[in-house]
mmCIF file of C-alpha atoms in Angstrom:
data_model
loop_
_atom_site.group_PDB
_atom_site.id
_atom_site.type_symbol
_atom_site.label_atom_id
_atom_site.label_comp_id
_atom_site.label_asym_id
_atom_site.label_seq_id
_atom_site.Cartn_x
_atom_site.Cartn_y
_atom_site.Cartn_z
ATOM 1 C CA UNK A 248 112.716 64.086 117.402
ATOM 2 C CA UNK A 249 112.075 66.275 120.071
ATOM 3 C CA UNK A 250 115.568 68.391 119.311
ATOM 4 C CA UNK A 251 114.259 69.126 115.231
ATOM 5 C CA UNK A 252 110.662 69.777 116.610
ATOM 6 C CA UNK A 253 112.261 72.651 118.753
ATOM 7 C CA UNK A 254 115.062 73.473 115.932
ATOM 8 C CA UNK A 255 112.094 74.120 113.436
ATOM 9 C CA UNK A 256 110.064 76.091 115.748
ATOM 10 C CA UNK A 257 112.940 78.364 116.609
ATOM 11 C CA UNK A 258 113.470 78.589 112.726
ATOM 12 C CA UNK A 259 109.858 79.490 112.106
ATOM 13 C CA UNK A 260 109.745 82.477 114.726
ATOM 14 C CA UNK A 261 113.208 84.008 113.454
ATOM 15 C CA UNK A 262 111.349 84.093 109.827
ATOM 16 C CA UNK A 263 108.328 85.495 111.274
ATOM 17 C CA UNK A 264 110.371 87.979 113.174
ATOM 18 C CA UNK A 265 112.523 88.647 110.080
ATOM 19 C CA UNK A 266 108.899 89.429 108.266
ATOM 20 C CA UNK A 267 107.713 91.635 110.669
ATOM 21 C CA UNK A 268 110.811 93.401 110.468
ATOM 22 C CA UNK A 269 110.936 94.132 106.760
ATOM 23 C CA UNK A 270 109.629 97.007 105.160
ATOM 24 C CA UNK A 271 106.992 96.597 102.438
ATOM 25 C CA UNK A 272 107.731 98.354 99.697
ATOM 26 C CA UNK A 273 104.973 100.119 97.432
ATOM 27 C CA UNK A 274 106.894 101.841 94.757
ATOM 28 C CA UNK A 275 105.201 99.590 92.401
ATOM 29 C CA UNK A 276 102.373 100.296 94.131
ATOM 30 C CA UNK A 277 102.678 104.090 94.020
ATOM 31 C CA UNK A 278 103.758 104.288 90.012
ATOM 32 C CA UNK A 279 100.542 102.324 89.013
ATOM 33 C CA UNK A 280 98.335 104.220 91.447
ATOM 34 C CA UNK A 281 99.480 107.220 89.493
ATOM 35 C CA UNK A 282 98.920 105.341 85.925
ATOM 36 C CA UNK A 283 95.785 104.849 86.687
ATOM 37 C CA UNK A 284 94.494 107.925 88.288
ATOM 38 C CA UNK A 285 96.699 111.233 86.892
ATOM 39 C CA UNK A 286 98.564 109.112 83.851
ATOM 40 C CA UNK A 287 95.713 109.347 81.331
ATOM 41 C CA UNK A 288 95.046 113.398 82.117
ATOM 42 C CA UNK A 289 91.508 113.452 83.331
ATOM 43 C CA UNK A 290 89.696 116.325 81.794
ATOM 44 C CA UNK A 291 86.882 116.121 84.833
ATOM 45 C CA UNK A 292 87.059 115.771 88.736
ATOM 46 C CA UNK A 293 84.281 113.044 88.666
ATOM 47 C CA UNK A 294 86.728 110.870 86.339
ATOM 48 C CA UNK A 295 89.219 111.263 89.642
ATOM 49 C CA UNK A 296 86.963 110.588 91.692
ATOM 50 C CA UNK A 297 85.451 107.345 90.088
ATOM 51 C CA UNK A 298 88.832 105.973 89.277
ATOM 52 C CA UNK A 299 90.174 106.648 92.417
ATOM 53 C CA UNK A 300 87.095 104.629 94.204
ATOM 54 C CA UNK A 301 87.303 102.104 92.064
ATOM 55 C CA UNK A 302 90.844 101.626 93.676
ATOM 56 C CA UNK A 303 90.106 101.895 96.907
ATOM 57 C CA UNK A 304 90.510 105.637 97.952
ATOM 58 C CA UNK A 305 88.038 106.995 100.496
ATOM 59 C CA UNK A 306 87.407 111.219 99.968
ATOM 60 C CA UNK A 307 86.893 112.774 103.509
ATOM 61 C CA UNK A 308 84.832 115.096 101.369
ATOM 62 C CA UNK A 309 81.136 114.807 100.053
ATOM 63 C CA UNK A 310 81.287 113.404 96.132
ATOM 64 C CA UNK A 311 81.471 115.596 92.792
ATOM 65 C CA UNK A 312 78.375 116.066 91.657
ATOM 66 C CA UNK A 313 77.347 117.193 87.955
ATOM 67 C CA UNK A 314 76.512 121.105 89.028
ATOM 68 C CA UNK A 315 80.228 121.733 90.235
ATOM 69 C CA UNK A 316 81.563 120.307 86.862
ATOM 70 C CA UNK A 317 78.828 122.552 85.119
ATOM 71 C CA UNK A 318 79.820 125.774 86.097
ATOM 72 C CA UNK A 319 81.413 128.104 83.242
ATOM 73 C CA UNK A 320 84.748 127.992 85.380
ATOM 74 C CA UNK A 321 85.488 125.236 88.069
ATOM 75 C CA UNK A 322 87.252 125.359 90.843
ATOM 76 C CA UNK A 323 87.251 121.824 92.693
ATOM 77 C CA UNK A 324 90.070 120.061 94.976
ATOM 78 C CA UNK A 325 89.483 116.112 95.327
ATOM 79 C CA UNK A 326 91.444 114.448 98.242
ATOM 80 C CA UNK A 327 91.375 111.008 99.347
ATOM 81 C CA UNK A 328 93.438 108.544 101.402
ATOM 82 C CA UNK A 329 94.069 104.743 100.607
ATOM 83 C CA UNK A 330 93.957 102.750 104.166
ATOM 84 C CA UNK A 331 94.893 98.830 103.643
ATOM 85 C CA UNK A 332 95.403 96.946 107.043
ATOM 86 C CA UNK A 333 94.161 99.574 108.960
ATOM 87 C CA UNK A 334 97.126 102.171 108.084
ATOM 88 C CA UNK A 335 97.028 104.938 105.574
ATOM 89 C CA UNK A 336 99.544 104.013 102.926
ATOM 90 C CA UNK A 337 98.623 106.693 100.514
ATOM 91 C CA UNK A 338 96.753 109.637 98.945
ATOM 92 C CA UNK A 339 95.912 111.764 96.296
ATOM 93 C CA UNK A 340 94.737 115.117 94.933
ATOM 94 C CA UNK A 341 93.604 116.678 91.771
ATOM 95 C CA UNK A 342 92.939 120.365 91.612
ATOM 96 C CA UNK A 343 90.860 121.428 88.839
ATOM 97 C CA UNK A 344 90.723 125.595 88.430
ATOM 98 C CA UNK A 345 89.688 127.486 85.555
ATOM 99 C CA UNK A 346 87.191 127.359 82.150
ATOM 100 C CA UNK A 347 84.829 124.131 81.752
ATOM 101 C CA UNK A 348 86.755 123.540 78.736
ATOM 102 C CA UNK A 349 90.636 123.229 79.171
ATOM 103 C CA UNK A 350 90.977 124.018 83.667
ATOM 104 C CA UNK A 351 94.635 123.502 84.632
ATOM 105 C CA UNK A 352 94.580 120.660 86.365
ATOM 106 C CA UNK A 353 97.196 119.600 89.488
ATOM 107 C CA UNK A 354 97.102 115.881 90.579
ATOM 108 C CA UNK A 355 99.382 113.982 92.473
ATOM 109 C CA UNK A 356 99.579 110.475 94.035
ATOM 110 C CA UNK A 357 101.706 109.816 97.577
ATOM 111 C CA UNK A 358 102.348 106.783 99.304
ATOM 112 C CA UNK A 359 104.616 105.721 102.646
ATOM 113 C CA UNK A 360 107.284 102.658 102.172
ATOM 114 C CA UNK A 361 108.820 103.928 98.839
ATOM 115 C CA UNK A 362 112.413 103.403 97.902
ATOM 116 C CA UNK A 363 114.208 106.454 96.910
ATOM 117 C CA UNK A 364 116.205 104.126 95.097
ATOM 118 C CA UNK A 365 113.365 101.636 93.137
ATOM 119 C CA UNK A 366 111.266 104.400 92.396
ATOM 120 C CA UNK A 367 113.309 106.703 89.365
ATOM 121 C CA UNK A 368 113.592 103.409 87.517
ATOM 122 C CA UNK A 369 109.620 102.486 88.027
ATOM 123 C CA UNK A 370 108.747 105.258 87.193
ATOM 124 C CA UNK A 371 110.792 105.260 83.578
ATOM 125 C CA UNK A 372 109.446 101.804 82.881
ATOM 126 C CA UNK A 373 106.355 102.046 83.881
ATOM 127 C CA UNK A 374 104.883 105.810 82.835
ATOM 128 C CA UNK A 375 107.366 105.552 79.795
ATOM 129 C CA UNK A 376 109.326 108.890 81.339
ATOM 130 C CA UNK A 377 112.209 110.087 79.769
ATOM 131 C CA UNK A 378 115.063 113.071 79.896
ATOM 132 C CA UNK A 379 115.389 112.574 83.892
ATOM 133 C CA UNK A 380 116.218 115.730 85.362
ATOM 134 C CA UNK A 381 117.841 115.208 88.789
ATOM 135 C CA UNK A 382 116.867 118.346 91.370
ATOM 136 C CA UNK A 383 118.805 120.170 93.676
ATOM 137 C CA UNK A 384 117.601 119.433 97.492
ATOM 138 C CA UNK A 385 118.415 121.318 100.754
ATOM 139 C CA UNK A 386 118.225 117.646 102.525
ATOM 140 C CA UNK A 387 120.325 115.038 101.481
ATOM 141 C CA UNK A 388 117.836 112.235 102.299
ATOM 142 C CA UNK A 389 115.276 113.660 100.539
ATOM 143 C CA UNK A 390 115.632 112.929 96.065
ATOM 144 C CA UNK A 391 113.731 115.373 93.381
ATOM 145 C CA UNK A 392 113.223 114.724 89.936
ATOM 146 C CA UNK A 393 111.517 115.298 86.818
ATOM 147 C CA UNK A 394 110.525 113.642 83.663
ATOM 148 C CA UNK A 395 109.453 114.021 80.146
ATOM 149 C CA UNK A 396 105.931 112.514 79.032
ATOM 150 C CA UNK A 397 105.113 113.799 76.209
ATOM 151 C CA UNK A 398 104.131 117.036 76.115
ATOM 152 C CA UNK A 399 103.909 117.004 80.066
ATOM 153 C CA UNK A 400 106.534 117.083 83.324
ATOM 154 C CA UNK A 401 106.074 114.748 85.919
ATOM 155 C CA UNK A 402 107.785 115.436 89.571
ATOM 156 C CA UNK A 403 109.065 113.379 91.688
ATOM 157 C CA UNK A 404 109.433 113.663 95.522
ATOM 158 C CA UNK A 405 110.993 110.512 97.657
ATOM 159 C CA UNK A 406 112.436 110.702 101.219
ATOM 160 C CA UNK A 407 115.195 108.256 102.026
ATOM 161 C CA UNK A 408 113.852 108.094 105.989
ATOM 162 C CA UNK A 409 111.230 106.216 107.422
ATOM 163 C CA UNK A 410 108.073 106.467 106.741
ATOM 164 C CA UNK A 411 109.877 106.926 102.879
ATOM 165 C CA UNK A 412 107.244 109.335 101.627
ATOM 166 C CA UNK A 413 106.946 109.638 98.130
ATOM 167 C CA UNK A 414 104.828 111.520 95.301
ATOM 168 C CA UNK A 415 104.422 111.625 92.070
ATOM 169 C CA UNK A 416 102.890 114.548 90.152
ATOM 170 C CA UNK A 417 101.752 116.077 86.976
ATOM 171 C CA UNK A 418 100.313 119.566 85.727
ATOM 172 C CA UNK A 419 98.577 119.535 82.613
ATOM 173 C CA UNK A 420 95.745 121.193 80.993
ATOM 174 C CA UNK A 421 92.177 119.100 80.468
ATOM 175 C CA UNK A 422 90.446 118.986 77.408
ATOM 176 C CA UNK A 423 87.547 117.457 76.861
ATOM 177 C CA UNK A 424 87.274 114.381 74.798
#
């Protein structure tokens, strides 16, 4: 009784070890981050910003308030981070420059704990990419891509060393709708 009491234990701290010693992996996490904040091509910085609240992304910055978004051209950079268990496992920006009616608009979603190797096929699931385009890189542990979506490119950056940084990004032009 004694022996299986002490076998179990012993089983019960090598799974807890082997727990602590796996790395969580947020590629999911990462591709739907970016479906819900740069995927649907917010024409406004406030839409960023409320989106990416709703999800749990704290700005370092003061808000967006309705007389930056008024001007005839804008010219606004939104950054937050996403902390969960008291580590930063991601952040975004969107960079909207140019007329009130159609800025360019640069907005990107990172993360830590990515696989180089789950994310391509996430990312073609998920976001409905197509025509992959596989990039040249100076680093061998470090992937580039690129993807079709619709009218639009999204780019992909992964490193295949810890922490596993990864973005995904997309330019596109805002229109109003």
């Amino acid at each position: 009784m004694i022996v299986s009491r002490f076998a179990l234990a012993g089983l019960a701290l090598l799974a807890l070890a082997g727990a602590a010693g796996a790395e969580e992996d947020n590629s999911a996490l990462l591709v739907d981050l970016f479906a819900k904040i740069c995927a649907p091509k917010p024409a406004r910085p406030s839409q960023v910003e409320r989106v990416a609240t709703g999800l749990g992304f704290v700005s370092d910055g003061g808000p967006i308030t309705a007389e930056m978004e008024r001007r005839a051209s804008i010219d606004i950079l939104y950054t937050a981070k996403l902390i969960r268990r008291g580590e930063r496992i991601g952040s975004m920006t969107a960079y909207f420059a140019g007329p009130d009616d159609g800025p360019s608009v640069s907005c990107t979603v990172s993360a830590v704990g990515v696989s180089a190797e789950a994310l391509p096929g996430l990312i073609e699931t998920s976001l409905r990419a197509r025509e992959r385009t596989d990039k040249p890189s100076n680093d061998d542990n470090h992937r580039l891509a690129s993807w079709r979506v619709g009218a639009d490119t999204l780019d992909m950056s992964v490193w295949r060393t810890p922490p596993l940084r990864a973005s995904i990004s997309i330019n596109y032009v805002a229109h109003k709708r």
